[in-house]
PDB file of C-alpha atoms and ligand atoms in Angstrom:
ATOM      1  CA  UNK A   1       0.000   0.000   0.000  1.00  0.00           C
ATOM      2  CA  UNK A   2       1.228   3.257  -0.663  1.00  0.00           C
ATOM      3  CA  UNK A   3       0.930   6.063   1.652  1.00  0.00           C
ATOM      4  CA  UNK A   4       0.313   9.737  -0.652  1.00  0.00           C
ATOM      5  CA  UNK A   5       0.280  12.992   1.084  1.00  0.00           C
ATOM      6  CA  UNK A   6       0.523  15.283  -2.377  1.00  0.00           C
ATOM      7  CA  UNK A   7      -2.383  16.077  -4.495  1.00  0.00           C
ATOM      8  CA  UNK A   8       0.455  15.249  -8.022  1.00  0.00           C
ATOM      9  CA  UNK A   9       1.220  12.029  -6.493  1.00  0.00           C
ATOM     10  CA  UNK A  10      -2.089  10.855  -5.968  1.00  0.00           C
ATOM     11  CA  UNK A  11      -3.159  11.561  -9.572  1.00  0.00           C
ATOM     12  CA  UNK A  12      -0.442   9.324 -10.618  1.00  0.00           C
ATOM     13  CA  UNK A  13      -0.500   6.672  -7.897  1.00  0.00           C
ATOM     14  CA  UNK A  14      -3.978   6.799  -9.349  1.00  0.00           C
ATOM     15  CA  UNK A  15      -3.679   6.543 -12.874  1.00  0.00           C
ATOM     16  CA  UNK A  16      -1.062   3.609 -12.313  1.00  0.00           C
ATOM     17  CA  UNK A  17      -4.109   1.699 -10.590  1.00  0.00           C
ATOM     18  CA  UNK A  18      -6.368   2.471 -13.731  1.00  0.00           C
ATOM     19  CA  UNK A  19      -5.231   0.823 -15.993  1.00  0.00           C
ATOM     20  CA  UNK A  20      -7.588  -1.289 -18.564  1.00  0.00           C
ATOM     21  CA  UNK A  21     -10.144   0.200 -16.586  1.00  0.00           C
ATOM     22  CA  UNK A  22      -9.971  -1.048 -13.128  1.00  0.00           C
ATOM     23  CA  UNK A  23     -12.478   0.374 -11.065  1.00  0.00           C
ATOM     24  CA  UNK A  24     -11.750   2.284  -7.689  1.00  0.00           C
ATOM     25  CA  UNK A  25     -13.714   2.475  -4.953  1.00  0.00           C
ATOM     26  CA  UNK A  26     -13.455   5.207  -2.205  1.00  0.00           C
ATOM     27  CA  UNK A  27     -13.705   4.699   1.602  1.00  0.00           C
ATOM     28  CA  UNK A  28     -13.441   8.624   3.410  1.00  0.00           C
ATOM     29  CA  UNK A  29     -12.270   8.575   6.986  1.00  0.00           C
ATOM     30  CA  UNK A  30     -10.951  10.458   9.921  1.00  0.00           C
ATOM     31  CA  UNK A  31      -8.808   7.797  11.245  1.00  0.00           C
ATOM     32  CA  UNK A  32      -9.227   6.335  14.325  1.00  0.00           C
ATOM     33  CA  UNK A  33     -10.143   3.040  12.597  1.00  0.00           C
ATOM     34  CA  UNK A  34     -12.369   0.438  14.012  1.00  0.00           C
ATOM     35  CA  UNK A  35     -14.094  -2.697  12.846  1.00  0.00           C
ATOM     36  CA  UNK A  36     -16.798  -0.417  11.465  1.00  0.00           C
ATOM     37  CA  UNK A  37     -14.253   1.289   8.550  1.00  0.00           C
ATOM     38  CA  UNK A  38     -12.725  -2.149   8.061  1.00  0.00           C
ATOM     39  CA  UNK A  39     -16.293  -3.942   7.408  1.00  0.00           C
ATOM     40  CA  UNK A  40     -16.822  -0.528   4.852  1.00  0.00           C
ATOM     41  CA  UNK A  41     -13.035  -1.839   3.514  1.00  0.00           C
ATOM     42  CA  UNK A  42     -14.128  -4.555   2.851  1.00  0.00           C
ATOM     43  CA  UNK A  43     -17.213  -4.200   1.014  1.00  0.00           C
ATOM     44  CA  UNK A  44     -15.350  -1.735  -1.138  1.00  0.00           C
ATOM     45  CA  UNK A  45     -12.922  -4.521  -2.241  1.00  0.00           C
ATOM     46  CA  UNK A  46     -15.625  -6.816  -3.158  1.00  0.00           C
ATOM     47  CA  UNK A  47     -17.189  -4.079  -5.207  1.00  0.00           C
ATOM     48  CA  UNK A  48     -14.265  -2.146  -6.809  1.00  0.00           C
ATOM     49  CA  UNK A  49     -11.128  -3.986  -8.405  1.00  0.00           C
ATOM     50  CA  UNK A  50      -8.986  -1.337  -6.220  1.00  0.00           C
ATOM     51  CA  UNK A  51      -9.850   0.570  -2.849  1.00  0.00           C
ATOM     52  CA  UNK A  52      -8.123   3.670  -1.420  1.00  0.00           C
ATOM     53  CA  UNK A  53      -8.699   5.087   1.651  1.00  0.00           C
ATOM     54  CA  UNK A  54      -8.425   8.706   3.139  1.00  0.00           C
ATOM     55  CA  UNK A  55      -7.814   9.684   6.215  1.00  0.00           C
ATOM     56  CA  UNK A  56      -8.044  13.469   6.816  1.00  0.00           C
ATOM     57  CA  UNK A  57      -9.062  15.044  10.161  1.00  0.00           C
ATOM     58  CA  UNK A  58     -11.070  17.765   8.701  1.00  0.00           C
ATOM     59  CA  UNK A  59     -11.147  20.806  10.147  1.00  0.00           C
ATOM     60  CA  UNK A  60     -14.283  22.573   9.062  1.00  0.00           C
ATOM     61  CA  UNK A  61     -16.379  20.361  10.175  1.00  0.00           C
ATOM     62  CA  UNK A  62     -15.975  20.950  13.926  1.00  0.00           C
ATOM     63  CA  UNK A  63     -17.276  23.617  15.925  1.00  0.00           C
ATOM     64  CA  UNK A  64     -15.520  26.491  18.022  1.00  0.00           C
ATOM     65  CA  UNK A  65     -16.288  23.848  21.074  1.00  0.00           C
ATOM     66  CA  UNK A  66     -15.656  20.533  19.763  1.00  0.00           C
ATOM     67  CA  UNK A  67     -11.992  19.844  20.209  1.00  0.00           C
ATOM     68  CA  UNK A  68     -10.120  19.499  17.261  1.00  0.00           C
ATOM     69  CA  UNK A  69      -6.979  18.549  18.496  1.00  0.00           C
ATOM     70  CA  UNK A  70      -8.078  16.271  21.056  1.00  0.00           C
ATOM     71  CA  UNK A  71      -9.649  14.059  17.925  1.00  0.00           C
ATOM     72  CA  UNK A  72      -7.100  10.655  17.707  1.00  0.00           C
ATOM     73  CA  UNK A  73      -4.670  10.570  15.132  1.00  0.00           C
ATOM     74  CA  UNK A  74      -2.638   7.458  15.160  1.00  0.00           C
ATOM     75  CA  UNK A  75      -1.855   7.241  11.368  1.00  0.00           C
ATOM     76  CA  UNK A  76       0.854   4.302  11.199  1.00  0.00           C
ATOM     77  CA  UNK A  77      -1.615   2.569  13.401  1.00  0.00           C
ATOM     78  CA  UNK A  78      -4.380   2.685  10.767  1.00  0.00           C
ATOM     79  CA  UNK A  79      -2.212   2.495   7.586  1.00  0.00           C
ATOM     80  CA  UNK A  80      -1.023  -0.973   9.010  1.00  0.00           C
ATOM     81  CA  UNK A  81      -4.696  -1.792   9.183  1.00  0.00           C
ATOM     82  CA  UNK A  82      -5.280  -0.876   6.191  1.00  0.00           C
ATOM     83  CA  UNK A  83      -2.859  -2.304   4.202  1.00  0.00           C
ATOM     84  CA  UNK A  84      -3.766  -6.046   5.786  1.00  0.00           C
ATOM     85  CA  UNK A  85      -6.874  -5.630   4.026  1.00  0.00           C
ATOM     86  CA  UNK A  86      -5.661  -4.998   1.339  1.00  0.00           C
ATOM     87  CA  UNK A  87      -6.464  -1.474   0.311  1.00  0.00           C
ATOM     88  CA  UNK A  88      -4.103  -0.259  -2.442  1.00  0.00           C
ATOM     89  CA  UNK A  89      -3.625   3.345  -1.662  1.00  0.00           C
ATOM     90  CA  UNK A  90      -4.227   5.700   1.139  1.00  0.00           C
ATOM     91  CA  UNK A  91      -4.329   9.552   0.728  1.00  0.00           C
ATOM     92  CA  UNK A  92      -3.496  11.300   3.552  1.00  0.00           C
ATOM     93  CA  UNK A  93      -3.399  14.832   3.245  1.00  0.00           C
ATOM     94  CA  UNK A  94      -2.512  17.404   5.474  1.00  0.00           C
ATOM     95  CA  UNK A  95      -4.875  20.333   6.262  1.00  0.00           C
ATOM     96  CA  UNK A  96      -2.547  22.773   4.062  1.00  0.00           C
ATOM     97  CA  UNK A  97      -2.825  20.575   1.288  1.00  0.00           C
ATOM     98  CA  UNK A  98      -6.569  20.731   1.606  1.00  0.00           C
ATOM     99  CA  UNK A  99      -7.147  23.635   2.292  1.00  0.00           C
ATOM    100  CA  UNK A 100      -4.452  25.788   0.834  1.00  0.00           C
ATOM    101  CA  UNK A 101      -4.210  29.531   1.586  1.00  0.00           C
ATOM    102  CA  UNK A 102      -6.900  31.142  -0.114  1.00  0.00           C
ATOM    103  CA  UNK A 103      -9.230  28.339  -0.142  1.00  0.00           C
ATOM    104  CA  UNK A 104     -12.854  30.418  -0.277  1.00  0.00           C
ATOM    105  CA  UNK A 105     -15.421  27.611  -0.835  1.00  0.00           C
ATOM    106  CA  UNK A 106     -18.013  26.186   1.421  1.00  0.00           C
ATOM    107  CA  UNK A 107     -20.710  23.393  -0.082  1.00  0.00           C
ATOM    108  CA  UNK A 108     -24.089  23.489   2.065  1.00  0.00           C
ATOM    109  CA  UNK A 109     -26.614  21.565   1.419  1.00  0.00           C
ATOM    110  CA  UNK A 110     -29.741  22.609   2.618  1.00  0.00           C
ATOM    111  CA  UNK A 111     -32.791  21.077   4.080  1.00  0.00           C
ATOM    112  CA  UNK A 112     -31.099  17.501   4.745  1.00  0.00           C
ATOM    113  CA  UNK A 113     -28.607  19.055   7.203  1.00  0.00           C
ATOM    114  CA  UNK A 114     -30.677  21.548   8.845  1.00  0.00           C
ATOM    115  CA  UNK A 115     -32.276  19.366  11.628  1.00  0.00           C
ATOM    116  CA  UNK A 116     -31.029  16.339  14.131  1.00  0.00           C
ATOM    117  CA  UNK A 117     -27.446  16.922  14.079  1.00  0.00           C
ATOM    118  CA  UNK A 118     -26.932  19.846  11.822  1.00  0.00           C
ATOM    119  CA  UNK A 119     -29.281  21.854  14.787  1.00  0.00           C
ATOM    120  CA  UNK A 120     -26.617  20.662  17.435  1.00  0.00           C
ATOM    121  CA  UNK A 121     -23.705  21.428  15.538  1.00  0.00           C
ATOM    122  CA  UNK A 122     -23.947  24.508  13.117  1.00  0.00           C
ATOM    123  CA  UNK A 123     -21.945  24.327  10.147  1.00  0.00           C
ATOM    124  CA  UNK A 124     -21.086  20.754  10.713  1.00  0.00           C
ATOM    125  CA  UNK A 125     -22.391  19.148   7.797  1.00  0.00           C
ATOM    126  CA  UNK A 126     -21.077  22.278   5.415  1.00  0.00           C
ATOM    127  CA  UNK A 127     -17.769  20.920   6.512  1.00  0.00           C
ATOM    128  CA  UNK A 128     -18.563  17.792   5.895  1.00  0.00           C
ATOM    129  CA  UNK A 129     -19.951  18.380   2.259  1.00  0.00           C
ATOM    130  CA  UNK A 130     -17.091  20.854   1.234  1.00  0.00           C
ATOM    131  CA  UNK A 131     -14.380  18.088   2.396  1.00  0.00           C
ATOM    132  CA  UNK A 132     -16.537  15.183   0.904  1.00  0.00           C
ATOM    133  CA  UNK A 133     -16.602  17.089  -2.516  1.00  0.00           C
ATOM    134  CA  UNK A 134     -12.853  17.564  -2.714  1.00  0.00           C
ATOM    135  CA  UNK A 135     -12.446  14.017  -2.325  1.00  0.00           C
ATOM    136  CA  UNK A 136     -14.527  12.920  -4.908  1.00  0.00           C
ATOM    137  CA  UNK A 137     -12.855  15.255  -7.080  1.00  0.00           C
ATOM    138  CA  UNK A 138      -9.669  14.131  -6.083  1.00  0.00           C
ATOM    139  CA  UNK A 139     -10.044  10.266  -6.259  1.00  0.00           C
ATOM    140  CA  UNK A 140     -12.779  10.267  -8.839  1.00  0.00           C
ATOM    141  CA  UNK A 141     -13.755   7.018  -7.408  1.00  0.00           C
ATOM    142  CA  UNK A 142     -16.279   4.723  -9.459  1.00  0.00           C
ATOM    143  CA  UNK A 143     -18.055   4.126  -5.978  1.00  0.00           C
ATOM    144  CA  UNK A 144     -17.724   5.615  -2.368  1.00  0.00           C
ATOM    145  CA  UNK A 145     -18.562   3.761   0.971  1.00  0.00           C
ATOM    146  CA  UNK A 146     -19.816   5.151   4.232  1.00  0.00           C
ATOM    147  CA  UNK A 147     -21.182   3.847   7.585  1.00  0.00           C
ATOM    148  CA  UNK A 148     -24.963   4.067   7.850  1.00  0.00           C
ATOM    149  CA  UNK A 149     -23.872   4.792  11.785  1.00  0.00           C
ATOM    150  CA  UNK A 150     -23.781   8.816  10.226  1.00  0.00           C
ATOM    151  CA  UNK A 151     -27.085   8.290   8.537  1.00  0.00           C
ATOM    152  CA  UNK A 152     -27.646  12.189   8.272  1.00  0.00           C
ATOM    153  CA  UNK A 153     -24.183  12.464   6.962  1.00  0.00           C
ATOM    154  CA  UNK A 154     -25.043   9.676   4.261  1.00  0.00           C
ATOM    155  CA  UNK A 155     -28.161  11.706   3.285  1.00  0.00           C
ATOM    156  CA  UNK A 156     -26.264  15.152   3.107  1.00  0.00           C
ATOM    157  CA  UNK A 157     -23.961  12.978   0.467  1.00  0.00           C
ATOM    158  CA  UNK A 158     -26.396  11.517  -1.149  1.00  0.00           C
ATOM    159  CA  UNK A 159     -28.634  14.706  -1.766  1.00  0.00           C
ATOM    160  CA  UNK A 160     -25.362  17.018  -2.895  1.00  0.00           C
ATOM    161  CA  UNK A 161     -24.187  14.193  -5.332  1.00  0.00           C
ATOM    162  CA  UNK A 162     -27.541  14.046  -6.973  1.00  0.00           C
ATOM    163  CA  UNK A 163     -28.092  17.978  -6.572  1.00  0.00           C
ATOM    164  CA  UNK A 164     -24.478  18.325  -8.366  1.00  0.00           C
ATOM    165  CA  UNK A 165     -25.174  15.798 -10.776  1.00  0.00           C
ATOM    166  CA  UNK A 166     -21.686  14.711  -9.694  1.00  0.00           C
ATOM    167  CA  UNK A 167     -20.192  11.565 -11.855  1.00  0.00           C
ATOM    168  CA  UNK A 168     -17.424  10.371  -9.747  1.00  0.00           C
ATOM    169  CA  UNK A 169     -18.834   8.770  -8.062  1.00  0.00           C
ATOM    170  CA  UNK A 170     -22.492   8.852  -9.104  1.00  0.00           C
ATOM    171  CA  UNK A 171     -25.070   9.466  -6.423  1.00  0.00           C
ATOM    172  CA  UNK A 172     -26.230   5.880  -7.128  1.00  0.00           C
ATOM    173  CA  UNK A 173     -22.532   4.594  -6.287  1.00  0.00           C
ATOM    174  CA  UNK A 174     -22.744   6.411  -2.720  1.00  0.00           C
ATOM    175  CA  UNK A 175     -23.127   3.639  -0.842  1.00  0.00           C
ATOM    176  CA  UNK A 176     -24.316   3.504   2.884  1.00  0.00           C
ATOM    177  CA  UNK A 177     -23.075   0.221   5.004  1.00  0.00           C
ATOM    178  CA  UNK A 178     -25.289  -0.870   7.894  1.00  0.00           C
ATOM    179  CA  UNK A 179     -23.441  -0.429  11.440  1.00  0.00           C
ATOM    180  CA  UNK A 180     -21.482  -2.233  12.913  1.00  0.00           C
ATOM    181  CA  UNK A 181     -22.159  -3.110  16.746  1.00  0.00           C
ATOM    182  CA  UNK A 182     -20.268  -4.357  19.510  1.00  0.00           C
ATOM    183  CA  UNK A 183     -21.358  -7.487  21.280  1.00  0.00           C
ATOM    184  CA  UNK A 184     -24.367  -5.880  23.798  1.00  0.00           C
ATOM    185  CA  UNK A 185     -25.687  -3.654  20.283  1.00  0.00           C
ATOM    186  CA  UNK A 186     -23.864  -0.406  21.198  1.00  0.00           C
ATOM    187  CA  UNK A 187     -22.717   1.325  17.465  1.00  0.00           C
ATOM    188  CA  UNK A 188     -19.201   1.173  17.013  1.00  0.00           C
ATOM    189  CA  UNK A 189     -17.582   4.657  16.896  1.00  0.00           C
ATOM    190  CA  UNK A 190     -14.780   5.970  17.753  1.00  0.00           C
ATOM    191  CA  UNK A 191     -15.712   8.053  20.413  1.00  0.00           C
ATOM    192  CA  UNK A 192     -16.565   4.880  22.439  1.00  0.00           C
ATOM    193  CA  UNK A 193     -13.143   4.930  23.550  1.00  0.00           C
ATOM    194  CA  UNK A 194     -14.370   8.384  25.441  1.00  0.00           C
ATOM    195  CA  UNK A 195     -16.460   6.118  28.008  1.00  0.00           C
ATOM    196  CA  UNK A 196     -15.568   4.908  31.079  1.00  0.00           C
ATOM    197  CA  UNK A 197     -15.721   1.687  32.339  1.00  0.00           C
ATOM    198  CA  UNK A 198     -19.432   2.271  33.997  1.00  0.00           C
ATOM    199  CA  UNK A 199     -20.269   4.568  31.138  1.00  0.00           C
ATOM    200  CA  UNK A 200     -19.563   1.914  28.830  1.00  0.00           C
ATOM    201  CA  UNK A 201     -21.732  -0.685  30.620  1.00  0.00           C
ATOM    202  CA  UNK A 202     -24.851   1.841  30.952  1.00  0.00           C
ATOM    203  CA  UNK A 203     -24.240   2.627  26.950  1.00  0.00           C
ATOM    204  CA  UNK A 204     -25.981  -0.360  25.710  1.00  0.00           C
ATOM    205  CA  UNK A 205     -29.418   1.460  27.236  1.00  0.00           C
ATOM    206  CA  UNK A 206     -29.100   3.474  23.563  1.00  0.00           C
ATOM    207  CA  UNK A 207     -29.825   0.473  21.311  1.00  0.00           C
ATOM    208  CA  UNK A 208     -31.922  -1.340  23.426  1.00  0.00           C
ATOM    209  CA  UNK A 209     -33.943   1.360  24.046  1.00  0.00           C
ATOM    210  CA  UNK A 210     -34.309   2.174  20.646  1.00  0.00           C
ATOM    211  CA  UNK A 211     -35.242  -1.193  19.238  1.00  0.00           C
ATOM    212  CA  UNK A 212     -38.256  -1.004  21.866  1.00  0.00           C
ATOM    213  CA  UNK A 213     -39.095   2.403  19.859  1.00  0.00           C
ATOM    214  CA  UNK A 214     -38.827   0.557  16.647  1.00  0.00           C
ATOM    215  CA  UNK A 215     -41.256  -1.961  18.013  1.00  0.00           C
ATOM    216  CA  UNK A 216     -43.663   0.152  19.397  1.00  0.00           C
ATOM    217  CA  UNK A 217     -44.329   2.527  16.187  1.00  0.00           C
ATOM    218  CA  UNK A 218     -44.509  -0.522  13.730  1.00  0.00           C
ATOM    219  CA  UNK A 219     -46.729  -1.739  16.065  1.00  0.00           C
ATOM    220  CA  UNK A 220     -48.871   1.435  15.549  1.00  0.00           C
ATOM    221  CA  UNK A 221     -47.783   3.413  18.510  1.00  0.00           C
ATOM    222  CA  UNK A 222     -47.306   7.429  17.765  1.00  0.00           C
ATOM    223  CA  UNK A 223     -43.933   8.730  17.291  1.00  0.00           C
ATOM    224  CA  UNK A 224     -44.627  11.270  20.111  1.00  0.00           C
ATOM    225  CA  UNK A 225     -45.262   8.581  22.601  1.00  0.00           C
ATOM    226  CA  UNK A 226     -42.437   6.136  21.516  1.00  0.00           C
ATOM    227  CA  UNK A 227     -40.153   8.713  21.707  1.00  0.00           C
ATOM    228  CA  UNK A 228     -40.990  10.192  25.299  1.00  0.00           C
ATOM    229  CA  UNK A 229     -40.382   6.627  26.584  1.00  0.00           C
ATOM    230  CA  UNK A 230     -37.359   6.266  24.581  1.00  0.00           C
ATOM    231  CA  UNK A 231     -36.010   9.616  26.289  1.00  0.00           C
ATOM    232  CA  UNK A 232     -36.940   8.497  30.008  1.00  0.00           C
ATOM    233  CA  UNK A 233     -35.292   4.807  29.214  1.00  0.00           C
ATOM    234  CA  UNK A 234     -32.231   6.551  28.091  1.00  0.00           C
ATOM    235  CA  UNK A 235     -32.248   9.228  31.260  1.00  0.00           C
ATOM    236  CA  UNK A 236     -33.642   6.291  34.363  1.00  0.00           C
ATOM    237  CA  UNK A 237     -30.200   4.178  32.647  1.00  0.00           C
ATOM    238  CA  UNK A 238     -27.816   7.114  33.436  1.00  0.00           C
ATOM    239  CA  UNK A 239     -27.247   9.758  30.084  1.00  0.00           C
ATOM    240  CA  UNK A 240     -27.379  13.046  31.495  1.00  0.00           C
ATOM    241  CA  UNK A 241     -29.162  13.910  28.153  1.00  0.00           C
ATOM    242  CA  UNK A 242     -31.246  13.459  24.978  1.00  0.00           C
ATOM    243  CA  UNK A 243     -30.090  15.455  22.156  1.00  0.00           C
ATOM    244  CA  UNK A 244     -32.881  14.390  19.559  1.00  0.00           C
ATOM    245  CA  UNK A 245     -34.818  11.292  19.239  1.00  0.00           C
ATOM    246  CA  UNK A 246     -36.528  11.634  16.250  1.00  0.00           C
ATOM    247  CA  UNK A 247     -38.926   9.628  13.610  1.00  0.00           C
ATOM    248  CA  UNK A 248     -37.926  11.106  10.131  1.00  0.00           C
ATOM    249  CA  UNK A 249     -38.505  10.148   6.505  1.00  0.00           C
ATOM    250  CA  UNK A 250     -35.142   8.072   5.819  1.00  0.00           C
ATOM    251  CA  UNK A 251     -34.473  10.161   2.541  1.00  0.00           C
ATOM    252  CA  UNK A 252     -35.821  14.083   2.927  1.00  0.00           C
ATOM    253  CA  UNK A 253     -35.142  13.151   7.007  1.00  0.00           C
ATOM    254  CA  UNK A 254     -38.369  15.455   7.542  1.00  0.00           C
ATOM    255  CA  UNK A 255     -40.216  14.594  11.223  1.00  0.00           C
ATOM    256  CA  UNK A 256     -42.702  11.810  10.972  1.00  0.00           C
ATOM    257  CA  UNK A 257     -45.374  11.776  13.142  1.00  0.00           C
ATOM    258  CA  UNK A 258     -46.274   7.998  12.349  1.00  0.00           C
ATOM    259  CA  UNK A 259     -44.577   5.517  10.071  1.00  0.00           C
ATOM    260  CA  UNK A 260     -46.482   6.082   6.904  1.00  0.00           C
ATOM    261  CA  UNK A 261     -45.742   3.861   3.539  1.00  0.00           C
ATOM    262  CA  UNK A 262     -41.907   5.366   3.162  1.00  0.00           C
ATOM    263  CA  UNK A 263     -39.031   4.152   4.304  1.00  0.00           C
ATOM    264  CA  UNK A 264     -38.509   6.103   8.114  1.00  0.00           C
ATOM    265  CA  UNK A 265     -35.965   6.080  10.306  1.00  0.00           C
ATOM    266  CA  UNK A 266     -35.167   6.366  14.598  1.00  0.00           C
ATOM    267  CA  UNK A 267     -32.274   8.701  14.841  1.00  0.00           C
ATOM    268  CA  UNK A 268     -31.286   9.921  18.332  1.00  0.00           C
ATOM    269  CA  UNK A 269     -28.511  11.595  19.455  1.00  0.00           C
ATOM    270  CA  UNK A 270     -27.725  11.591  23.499  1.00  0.00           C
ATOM    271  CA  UNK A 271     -25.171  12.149  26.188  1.00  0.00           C
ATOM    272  CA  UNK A 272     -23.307   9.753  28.681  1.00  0.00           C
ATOM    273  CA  UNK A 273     -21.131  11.960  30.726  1.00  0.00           C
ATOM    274  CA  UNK A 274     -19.391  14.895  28.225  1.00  0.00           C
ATOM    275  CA  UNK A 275     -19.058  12.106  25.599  1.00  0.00           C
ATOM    276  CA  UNK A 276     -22.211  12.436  22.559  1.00  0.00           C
ATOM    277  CA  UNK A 277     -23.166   9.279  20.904  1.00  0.00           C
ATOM    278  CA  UNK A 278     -25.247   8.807  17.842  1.00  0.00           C
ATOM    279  CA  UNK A 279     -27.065   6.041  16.197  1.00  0.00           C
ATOM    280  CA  UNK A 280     -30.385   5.099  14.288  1.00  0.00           C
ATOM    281  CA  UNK A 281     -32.372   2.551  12.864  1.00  0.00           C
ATOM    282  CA  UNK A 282     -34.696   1.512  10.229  1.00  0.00           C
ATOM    283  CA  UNK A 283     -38.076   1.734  11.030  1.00  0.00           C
ATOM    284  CA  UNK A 284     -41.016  -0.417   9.337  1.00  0.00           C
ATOM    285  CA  UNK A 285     -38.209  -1.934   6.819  1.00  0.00           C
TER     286      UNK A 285
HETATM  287  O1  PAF B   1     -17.415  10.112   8.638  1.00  0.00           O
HETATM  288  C1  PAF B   1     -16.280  10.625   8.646  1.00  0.00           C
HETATM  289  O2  PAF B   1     -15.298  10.027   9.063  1.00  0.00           O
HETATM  290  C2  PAF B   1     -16.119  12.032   8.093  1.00  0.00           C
HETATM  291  O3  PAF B   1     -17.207  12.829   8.403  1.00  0.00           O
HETATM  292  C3  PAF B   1     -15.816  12.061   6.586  1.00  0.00           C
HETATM  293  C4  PAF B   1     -16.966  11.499   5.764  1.00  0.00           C
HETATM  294  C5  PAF B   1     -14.557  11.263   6.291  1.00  0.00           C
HETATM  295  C6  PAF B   1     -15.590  13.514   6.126  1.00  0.00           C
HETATM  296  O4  PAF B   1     -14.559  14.114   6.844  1.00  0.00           O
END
């Protein structure tokens, strides 16, 4: 595997993979790896006859209170993982090579990133978009992989692909990876490692609580009421908050008040201690 930190050398490290027109496939990430990038890894190498990773701790998509620095970075750590499965080139830029001076450009897509998450953290999902668009550009990648664990992110992609008409990838080769959980259901994420031992333990509330909300509204049960219990299961098992539990069309992510004929989704966002976790599931699937 070869490691690239230039924007020259990746176009050739990436025309030297295209030959007689092998297809790439693109897995974005902050580092921090965890079973949950590996599983999109490796979905991306069935898919795509060649896979290359990033890993770029973007700054513009975290807020004047969200600690940038404190976010791991243990690159030879993940490019060893990487490289035993098999991914055949990781791009690794620095933030100046991103972003060089002058850089003016911010990509916001509205609507999709408005609510949930984008409510909590202003500007987020700009960041997000404007970073995601520079890699596609970059890599031109024939498909791109992401973890259905950032569902809203997925959407934000998915709606500014289409929006853009983009064709590399296209917004049908965006494609979201169900999440990966530990053992008791708790979504893998790198922020786990934020939790303390008890914290940990009283984590697993989040899932379980959630698949009882699943249950409850496709067994007819209002959104409203589902989600008050969901809140008060999460609060009597020891998160000092609920950020959002919501029922949302799983495309537009507009508020459901009942699971109607489309696709919906349970996405809730909550606090154990200072550390935010985030997951969501299908609903009526
Ligand atoms: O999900 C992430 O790791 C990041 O938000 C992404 C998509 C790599 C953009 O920085």
């Amino acid at each position: 595997m070869q490691t690239v930190k230039s924007l020259h050398v990746l176009r050739t490290a990436l025309a030297q993979l295209r030959v007689e027109n092998a297809t790439i496939a693109l897995v974005p990430t902050m580092g921090a790896l965890h079973e949950g990038h590996l599983t999109l890894v490796r979905r991306a190498k069935e898919a795509a006859d060649h896979v290359v990773a990033s890993i770029f701790v973007n700054p513009r998509q975290f807020g004047p209170n969200e600690d940038l620095d404190a976010y791991p970075r243990q690159l030879a750590a993940d490019a060893a993982m990487l490289e035993a499965e098999g991914v055949a080139l990781l791009w690794a830029p620095d933030a100046a090579a991103m972003y060089p001076p002058g850089f003016a450009t911010n990509v916001s897509v509205a609507g999709v990133s408005d609510g949930l998450c984008g409510a909590a953290r202003p500007g987020h999902f700009d960041g997000v978009a404007t970073v995601v668009l520079k890699l596609f550009n970059q890599v031109a990648p024939d498909m791109a992989f992401f973890g259905e664990k950032d569902f809203q992110q997925l959407a934000v992609i998915r709606t500014m692909a289409r929006d853009c008409d983009l064709i590399a990838p296209h917004a049908d080769a965006i494609i979201g990876v169900p999440t990966v959980r530990e053992a008791d259901g708790l979504a893998m994420s790198s922020r786990n490692r934020y939790l303390s031992p008890g914290q940990r333990a009283a984590a697993a509330a989040l899932p379980q609580a959630m698949q009882a909300a699943v249950a409850a509204i496709e067994g007819g049960a209002a959104a409203a009421t589902a989600l008050a219990a969901l809140e008060a299961a999460l609060i009597a098992a020891g998160f000092a908050s609920v950020d959002y539990a919501a029922l949302a069309d799983a495309a537009s992510l507009a508020p459901l008040e009942a699971l109607g004929p489309a696709p919906a989704r349970l996405l809730v966002a909550a606090r154990i201690g200072t550390t935010r976790l985030i997951d969501n599931l299908p609903v009526g699937a």
